[in-house]
Short mmCIF file of C-alpha atoms and ligand atoms in Angstrom, two decimals:
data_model
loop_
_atom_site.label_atom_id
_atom_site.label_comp_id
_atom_site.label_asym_id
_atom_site.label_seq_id
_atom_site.Cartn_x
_atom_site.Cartn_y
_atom_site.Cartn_z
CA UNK A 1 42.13 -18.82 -13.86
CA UNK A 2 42.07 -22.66 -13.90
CA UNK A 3 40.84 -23.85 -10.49
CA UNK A 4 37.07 -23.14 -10.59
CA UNK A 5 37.19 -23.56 -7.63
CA UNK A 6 39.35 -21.12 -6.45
CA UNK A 7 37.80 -18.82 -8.47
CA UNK A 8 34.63 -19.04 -7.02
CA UNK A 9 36.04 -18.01 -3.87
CA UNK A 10 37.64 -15.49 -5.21
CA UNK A 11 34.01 -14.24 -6.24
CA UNK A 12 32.29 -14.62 -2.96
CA UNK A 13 35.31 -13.44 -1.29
CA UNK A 14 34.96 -9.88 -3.21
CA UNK A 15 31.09 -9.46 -3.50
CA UNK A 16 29.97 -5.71 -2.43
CA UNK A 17 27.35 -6.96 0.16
CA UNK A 18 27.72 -9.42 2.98
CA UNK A 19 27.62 -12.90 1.42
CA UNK A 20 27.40 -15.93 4.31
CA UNK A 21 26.25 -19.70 4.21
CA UNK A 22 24.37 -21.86 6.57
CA UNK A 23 24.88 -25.79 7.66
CA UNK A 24 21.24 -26.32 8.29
CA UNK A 25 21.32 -25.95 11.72
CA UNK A 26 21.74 -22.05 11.05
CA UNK A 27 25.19 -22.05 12.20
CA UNK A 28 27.62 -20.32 10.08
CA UNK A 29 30.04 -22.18 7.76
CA UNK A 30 31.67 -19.63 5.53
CA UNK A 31 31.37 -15.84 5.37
CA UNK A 32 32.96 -12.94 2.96
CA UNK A 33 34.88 -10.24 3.33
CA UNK A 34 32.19 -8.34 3.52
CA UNK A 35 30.45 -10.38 6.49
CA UNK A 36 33.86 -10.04 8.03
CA UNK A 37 33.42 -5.91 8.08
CA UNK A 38 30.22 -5.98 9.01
CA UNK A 39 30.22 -8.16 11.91
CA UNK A 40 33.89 -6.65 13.22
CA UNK A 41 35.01 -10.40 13.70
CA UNK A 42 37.76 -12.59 12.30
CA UNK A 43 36.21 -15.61 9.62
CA UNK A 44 37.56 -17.93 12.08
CA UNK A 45 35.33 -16.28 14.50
CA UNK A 46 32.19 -16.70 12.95
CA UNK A 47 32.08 -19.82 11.52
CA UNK A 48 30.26 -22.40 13.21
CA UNK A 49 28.34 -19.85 15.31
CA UNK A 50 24.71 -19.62 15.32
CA UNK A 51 23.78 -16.77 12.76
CA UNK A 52 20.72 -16.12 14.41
CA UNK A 53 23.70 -14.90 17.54
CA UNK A 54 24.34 -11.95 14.83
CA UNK A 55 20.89 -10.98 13.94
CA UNK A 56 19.61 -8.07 17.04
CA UNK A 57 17.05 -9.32 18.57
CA UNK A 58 13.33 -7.75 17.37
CA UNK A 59 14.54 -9.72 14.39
CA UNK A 60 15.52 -12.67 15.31
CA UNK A 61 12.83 -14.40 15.44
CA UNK A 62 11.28 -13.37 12.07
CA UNK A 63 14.84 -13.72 10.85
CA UNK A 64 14.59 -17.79 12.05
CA UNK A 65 11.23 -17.68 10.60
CA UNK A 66 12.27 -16.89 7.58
CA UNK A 67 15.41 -19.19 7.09
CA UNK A 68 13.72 -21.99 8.07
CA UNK A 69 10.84 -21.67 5.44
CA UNK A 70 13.36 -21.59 3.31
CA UNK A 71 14.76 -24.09 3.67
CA UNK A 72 11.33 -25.83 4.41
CA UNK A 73 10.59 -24.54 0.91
CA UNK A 74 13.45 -24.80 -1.20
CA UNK A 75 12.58 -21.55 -2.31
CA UNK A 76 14.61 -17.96 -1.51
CA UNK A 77 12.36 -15.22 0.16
CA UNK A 78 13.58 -12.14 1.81
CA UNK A 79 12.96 -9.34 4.66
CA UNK A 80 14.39 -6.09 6.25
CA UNK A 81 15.89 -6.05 9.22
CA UNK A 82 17.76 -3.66 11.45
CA UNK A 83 21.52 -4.11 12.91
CA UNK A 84 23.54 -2.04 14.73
CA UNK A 85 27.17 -1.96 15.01
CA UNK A 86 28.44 -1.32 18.45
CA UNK A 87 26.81 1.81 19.46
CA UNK A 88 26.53 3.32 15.74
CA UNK A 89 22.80 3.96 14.43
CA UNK A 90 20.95 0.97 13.59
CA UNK A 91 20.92 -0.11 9.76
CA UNK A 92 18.36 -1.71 8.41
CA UNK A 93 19.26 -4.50 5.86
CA UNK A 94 17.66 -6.59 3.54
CA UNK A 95 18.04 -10.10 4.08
CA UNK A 96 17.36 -12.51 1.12
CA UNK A 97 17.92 -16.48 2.59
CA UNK A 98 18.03 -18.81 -0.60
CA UNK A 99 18.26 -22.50 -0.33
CA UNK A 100 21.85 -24.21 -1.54
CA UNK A 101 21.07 -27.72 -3.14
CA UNK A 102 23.36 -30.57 -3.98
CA UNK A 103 23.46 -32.30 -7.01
CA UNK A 104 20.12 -34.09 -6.95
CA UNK A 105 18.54 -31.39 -5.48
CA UNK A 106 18.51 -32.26 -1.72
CA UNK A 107 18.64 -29.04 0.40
CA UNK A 108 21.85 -28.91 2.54
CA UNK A 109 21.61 -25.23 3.74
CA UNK A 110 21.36 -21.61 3.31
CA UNK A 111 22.98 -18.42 1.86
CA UNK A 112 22.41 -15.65 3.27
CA UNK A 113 23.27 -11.76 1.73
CA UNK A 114 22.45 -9.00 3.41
CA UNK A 115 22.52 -5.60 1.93
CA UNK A 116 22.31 -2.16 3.48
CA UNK A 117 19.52 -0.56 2.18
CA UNK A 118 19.37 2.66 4.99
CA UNK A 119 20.23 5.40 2.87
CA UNK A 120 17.49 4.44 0.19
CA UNK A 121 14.83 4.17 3.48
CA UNK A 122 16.48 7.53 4.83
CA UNK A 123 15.56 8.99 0.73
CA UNK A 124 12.11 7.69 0.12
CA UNK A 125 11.12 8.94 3.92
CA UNK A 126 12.64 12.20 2.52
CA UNK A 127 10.85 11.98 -0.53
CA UNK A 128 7.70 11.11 0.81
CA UNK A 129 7.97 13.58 3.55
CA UNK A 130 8.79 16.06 0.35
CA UNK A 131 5.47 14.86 -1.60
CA UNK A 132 3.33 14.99 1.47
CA UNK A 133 4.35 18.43 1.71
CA UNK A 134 3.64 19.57 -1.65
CA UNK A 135 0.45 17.94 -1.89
CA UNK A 136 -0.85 19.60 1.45
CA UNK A 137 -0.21 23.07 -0.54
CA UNK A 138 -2.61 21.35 -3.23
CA UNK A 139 -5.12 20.33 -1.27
CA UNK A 140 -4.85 23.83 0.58
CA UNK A 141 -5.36 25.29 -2.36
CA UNK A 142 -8.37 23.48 -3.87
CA UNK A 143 -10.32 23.17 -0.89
CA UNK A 144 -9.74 26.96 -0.71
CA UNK A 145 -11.25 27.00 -4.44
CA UNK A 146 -14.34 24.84 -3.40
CA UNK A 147 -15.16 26.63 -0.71
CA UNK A 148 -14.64 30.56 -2.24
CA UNK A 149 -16.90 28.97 -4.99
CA UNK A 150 -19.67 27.65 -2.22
CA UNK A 151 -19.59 31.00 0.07
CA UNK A 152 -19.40 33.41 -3.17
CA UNK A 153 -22.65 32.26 -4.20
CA UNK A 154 -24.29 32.29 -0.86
CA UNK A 155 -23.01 35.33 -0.58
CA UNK A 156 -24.63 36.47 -3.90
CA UNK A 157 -27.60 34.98 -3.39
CA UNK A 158 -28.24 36.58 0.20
CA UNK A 159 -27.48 40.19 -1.36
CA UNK A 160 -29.91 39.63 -4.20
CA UNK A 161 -32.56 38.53 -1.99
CA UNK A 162 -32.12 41.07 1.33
CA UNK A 163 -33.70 43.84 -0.58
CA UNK A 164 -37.06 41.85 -1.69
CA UNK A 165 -40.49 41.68 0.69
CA UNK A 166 -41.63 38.09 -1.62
CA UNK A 167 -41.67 35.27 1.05
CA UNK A 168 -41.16 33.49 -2.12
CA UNK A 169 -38.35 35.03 -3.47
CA UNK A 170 -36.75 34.38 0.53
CA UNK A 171 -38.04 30.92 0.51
CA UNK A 172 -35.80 30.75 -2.58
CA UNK A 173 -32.90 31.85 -1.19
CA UNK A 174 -32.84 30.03 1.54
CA UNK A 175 -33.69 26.57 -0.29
CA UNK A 176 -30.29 27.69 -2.27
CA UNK A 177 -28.32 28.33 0.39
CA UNK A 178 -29.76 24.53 1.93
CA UNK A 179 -28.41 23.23 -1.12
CA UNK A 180 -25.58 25.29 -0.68
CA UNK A 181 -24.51 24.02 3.06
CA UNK A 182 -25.20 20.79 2.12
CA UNK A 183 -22.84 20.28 -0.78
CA UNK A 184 -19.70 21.99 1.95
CA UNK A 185 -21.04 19.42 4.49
CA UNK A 186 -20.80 16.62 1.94
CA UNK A 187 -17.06 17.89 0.93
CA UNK A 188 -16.47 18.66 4.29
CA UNK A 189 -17.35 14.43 5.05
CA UNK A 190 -14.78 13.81 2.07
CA UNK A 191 -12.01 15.64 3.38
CA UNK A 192 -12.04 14.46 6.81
CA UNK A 193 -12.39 10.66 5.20
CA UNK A 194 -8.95 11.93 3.14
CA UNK A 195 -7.21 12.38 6.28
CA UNK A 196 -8.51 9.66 8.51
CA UNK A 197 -7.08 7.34 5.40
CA UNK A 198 -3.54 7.77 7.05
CA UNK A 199 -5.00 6.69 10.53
CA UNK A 200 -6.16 3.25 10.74
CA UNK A 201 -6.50 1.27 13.42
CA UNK A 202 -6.03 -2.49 12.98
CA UNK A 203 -9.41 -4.41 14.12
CA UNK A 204 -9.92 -8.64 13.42
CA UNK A 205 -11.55 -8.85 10.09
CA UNK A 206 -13.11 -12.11 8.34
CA UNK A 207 -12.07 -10.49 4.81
CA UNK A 208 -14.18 -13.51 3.00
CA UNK A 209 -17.09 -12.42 5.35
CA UNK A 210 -16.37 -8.85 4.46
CA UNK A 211 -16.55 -9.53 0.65
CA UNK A 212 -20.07 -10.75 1.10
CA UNK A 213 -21.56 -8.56 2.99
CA UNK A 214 -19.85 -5.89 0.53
CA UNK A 215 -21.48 -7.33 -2.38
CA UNK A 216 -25.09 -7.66 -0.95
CA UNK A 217 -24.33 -3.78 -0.23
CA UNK A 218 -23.32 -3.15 -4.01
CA UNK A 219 -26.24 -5.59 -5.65
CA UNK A 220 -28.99 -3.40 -4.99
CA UNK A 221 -27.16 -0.49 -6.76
CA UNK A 222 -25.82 -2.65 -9.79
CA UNK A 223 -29.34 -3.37 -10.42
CA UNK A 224 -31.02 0.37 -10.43
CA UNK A 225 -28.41 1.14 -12.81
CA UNK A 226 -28.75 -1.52 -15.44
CA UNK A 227 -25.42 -3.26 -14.59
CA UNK A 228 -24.91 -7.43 -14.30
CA UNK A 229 -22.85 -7.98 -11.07
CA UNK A 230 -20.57 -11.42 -11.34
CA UNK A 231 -18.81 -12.03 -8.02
CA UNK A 232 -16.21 -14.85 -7.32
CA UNK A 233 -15.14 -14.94 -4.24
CA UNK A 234 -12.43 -17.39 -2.90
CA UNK A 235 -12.02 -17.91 0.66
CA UNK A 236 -9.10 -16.48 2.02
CA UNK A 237 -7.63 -16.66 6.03
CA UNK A 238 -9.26 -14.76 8.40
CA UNK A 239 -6.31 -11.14 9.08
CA UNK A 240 -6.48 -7.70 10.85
CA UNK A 241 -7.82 -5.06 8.76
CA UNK A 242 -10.50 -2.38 9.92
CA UNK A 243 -13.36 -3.37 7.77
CA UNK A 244 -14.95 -0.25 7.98
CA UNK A 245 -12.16 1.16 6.42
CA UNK A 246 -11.53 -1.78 3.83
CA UNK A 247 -15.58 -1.18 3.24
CA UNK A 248 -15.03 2.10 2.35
CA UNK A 249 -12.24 1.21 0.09
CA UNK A 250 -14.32 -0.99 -2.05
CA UNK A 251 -17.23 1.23 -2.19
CA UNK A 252 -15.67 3.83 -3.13
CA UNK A 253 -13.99 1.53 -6.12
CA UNK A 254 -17.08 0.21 -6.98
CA UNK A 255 -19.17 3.50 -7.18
CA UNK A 256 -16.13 4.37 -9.96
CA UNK A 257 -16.99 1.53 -11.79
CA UNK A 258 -20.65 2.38 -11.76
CA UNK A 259 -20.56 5.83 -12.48
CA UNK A 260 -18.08 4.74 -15.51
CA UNK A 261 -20.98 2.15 -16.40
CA UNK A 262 -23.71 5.10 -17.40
CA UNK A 263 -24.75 2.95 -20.04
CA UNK A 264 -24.95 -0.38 -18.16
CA UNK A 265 -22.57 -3.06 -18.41
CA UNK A 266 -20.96 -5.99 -16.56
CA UNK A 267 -19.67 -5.17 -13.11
CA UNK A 268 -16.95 -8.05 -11.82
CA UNK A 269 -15.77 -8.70 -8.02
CA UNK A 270 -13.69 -11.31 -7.28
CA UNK A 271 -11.29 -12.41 -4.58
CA UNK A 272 -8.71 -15.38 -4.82
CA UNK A 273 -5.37 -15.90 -2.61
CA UNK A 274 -1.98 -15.62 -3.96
CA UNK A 275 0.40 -17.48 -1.27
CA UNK A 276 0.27 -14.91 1.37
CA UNK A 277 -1.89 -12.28 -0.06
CA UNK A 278 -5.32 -11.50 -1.21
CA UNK A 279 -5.70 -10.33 -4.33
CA UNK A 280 -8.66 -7.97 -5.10
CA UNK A 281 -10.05 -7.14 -8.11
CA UNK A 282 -12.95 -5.36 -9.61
CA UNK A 283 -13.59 -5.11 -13.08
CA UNK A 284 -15.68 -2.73 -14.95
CA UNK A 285 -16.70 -2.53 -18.86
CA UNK A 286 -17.41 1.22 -18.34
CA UNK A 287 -15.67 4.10 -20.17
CA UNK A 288 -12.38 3.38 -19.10
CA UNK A 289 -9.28 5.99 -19.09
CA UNK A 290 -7.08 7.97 -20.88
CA UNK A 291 -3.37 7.86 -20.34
CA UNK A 292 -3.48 11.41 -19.15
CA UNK A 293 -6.49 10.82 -16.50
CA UNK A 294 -4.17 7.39 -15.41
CA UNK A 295 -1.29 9.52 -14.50
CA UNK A 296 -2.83 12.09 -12.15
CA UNK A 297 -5.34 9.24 -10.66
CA UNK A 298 -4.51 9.06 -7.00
CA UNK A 299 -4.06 13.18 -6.98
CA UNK A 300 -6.11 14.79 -4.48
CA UNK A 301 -9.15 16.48 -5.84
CA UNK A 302 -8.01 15.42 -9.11
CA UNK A 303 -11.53 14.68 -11.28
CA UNK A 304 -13.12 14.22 -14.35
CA UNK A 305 -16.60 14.11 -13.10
CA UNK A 306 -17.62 17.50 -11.17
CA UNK A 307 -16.33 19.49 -8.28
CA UNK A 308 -14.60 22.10 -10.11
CA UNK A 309 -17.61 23.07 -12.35
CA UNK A 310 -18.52 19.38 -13.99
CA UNK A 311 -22.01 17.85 -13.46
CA UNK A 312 -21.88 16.42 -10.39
CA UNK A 313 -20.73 18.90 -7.47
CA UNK A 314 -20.33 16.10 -4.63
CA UNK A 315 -17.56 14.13 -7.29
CA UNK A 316 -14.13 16.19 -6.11
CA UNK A 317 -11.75 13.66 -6.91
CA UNK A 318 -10.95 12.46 -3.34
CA UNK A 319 -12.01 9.09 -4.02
CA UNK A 320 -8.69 7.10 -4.86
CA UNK A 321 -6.44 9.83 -3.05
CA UNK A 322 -8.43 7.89 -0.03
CA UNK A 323 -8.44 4.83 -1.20
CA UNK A 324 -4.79 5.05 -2.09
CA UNK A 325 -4.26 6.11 1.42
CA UNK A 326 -5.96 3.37 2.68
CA UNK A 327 -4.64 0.60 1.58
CA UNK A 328 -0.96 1.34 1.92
CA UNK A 329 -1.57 2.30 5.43
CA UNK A 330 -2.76 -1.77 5.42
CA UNK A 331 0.14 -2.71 3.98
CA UNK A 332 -0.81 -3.43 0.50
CA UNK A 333 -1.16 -1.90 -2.77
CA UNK A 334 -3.42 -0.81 -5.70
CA UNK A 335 -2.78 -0.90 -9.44
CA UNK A 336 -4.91 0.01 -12.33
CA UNK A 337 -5.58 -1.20 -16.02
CA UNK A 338 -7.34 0.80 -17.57
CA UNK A 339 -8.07 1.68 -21.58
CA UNK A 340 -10.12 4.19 -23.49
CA UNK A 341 -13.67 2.57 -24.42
CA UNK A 342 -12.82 -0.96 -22.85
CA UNK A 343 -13.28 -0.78 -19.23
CA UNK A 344 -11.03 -0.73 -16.28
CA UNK A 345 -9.87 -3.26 -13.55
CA UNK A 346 -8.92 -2.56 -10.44
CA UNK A 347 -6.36 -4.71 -8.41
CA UNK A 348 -5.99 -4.24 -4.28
CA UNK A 349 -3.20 -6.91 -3.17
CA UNK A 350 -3.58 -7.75 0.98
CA UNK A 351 -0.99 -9.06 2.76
CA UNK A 352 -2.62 -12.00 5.00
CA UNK A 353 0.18 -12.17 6.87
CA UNK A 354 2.87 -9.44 8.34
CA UNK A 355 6.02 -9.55 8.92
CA UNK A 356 8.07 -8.66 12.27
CA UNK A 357 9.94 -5.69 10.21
CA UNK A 358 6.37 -4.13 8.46
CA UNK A 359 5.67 -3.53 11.51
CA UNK A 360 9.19 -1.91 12.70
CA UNK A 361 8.67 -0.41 9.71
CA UNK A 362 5.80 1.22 10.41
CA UNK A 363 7.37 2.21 14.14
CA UNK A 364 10.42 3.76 12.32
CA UNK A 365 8.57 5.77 9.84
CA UNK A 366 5.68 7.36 12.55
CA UNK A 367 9.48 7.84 14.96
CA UNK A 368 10.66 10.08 12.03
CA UNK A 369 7.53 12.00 11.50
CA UNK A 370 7.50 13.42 15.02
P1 ADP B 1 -14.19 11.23 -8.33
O1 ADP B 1 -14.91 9.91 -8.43
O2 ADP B 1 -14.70 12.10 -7.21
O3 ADP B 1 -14.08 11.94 -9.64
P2 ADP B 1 -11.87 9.58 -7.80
O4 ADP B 1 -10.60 9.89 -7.08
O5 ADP B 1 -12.71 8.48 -7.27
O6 ADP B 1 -12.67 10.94 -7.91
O7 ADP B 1 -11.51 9.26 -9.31
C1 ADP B 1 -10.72 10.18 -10.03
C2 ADP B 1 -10.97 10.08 -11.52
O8 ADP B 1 -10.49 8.83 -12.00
C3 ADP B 1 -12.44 10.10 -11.92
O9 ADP B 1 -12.93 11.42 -12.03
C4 ADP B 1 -12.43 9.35 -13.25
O10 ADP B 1 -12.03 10.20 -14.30
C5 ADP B 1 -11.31 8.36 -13.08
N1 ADP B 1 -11.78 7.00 -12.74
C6 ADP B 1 -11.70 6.40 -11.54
N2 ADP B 1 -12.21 5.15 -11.59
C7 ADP B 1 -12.63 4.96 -12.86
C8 ADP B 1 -13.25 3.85 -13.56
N3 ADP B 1 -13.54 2.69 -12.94
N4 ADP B 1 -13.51 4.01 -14.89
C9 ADP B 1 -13.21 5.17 -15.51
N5 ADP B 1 -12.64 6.23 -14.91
C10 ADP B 1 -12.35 6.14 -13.60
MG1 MG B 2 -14.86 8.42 -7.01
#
């Protein structure tokens, strides 16, 4: 091959995804074979049309959004979104717009490659469809555990008393089987949290606001158990979150922390934006983790503290299975760092803005689960 340049059509010609570029008006200059397939359309046909014309329409505009910030930005970024060919089954696609520069760097439009990414959507719905499944038998079977354990010694304690005339021997009993009720009520309170995790509701939320008033909540605690709080909190735009729910999130990471803490320690919050998300984290010097406890984390009634016959009964390892829960249903995520003896850190990563396809996202995957 000596003509580079014909080579490099050769290569765009022959790429396995649809390959197109963008005057910066957004209307099409030159388009692939693949493009060509896709769109059921001659090149001659596309080019110079808008591309936005070929994008369906509850994308379009985060589609233009997009390419334009782009090219704003000099900087690629990318989405999903769905197209349908004639009357087949919508794909869904993901879009990645990058910025073409000239020599000294002045933007003069955009590619655009678009890759159809259904069949790996269709496998992780199957997948987590499969999961959800097979952790419903587990949690089946441990509340099943809990609870045999809770009414077998009521049950035990009510046949050793019935045959004794002591009101204090009775007044016994029935102090037990308080203690007893109480512990189902509190798993009980647990359990229903688990499953209102996959439920939320979107309400306004001031998340800098929310950080405050969640440390105030956490100070009081930090200082009955011997532990220095350090909070640094950077202000971060106001999104919709339900900040009960986020609340809950962080208590429940920050009463981990503590309880790892039992010898005191440093306890840090802090908050700072990362272009369009907020980054989380809270940072503990406690006991940290093994790898083994690290891998079964975010299981459902998975614990080292109590529950199934540790110290502390009201501990059954629904904490991060909720929390976990949670925050994906908010779009975000959760990671963990955590090592034997030096602590653990906690990362929860917000989205402060969402995109056109999370949400059609979220439409598509509640459409399948009916
Ligand atoms: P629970 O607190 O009821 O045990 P969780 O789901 O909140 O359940 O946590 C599961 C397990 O993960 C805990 O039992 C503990 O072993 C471990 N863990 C969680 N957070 C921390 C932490 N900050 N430091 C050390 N271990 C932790
Ligand atoms: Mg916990």
């Amino acid at each position: 091959m000596t003509d580079i340049a014909a080579y490099y059509q050769q290569v765009f010609d022959h790429l396995g995804f649809v390959c197109i570029t963008l005057d910066p008006d957004l209307k099409v200059r030159a388009c692939n074979d693949f493009a060509v397939r896709q769109f059921g359309r001659p090149a001659a046909e596309l080019s110079g049309r808008p591309f936005l014309d070929l994008v369906d329409e509850p994308s379009r505009e985060a589609a233009s959004r997009l390419i334009r910030q782009t090219l704003e930005r000099g900087e690629p970024d990318e989405m999903e979104i769905k197209y349908a060919k004639d009357d087949e089954r919508p794909q869904t696609f993901v879009l990645i717009a990058s910025p073409i520069k000239d020599e000294q760097g002045t933007i003069v439009g955009a590619s655009i490659s678009m890759r159809d990414i259904s069949e790996r959507k269709r496998l992780s719905r199957e997948l987590s469809k499969a999961r959800r499944m097979a952790s419903l038998g587990k949690v089946a079977e441990a509340v099943a555990h809990l609870f045999n354990n809770i009414l077998g010694g009521m049950q035990t304690g009510i046949d050793a008393a019935l045959p004794s005339d002591s009101p204090r021997e009775l007044r016994r009993m029935l102090r037990q089987l308080s203690q007893s009720i109480s512990r189902a009520t509190r798993i009980t309170q647990q359990l229903a949290a688990f499953a209102e995790s996959e439920n939320a509701v979107d309400e306004a939320v001031d998340l800098t606001h929310l950080m405050a008033s969640f440390i105030e909540k956490i100070r009081g605690r930090c200082e009955k158990s011997g532990i220095n709080l350090v909070t640094d909190i950077q202000e971060v735009p106001s999104v919709q979150f339900d900040g009960n729910r986020l609340l809950s999130v962080l208590t429940s990471l920050a009463t981990n922390a503590i309880e790892a803490m039992s010898e005191g320690g440093t306890l840090t919050v802090n908050m700072h934006r990362d272009q369009e998300v907020a980054v989380i984290r809270i940072i503990d010097t406690g006991c940290g983790m093994s790898d083994e406890t690290q891998e079964h984390l975010f299981e459902p009634f998975f614990t080292t503290k109590g529950g199934f016959g540790g110290e502390d009964l009201s501990k059954i390892g629904l904490g991060l299975a909720t929390v976990h829960g949670m925050v994906a249903e908010m779009g975000g995520s959760i990671s963990i760092d955590s090592k034997l003896g030096r602590g653990t850190s906690v990362s929860i990563k917000l989205p402060l803005r969402r995109l056109d396809s999370d949400l059609a996202a979220v439409a598509d995957a509640a459409a399948t689960q009916m």
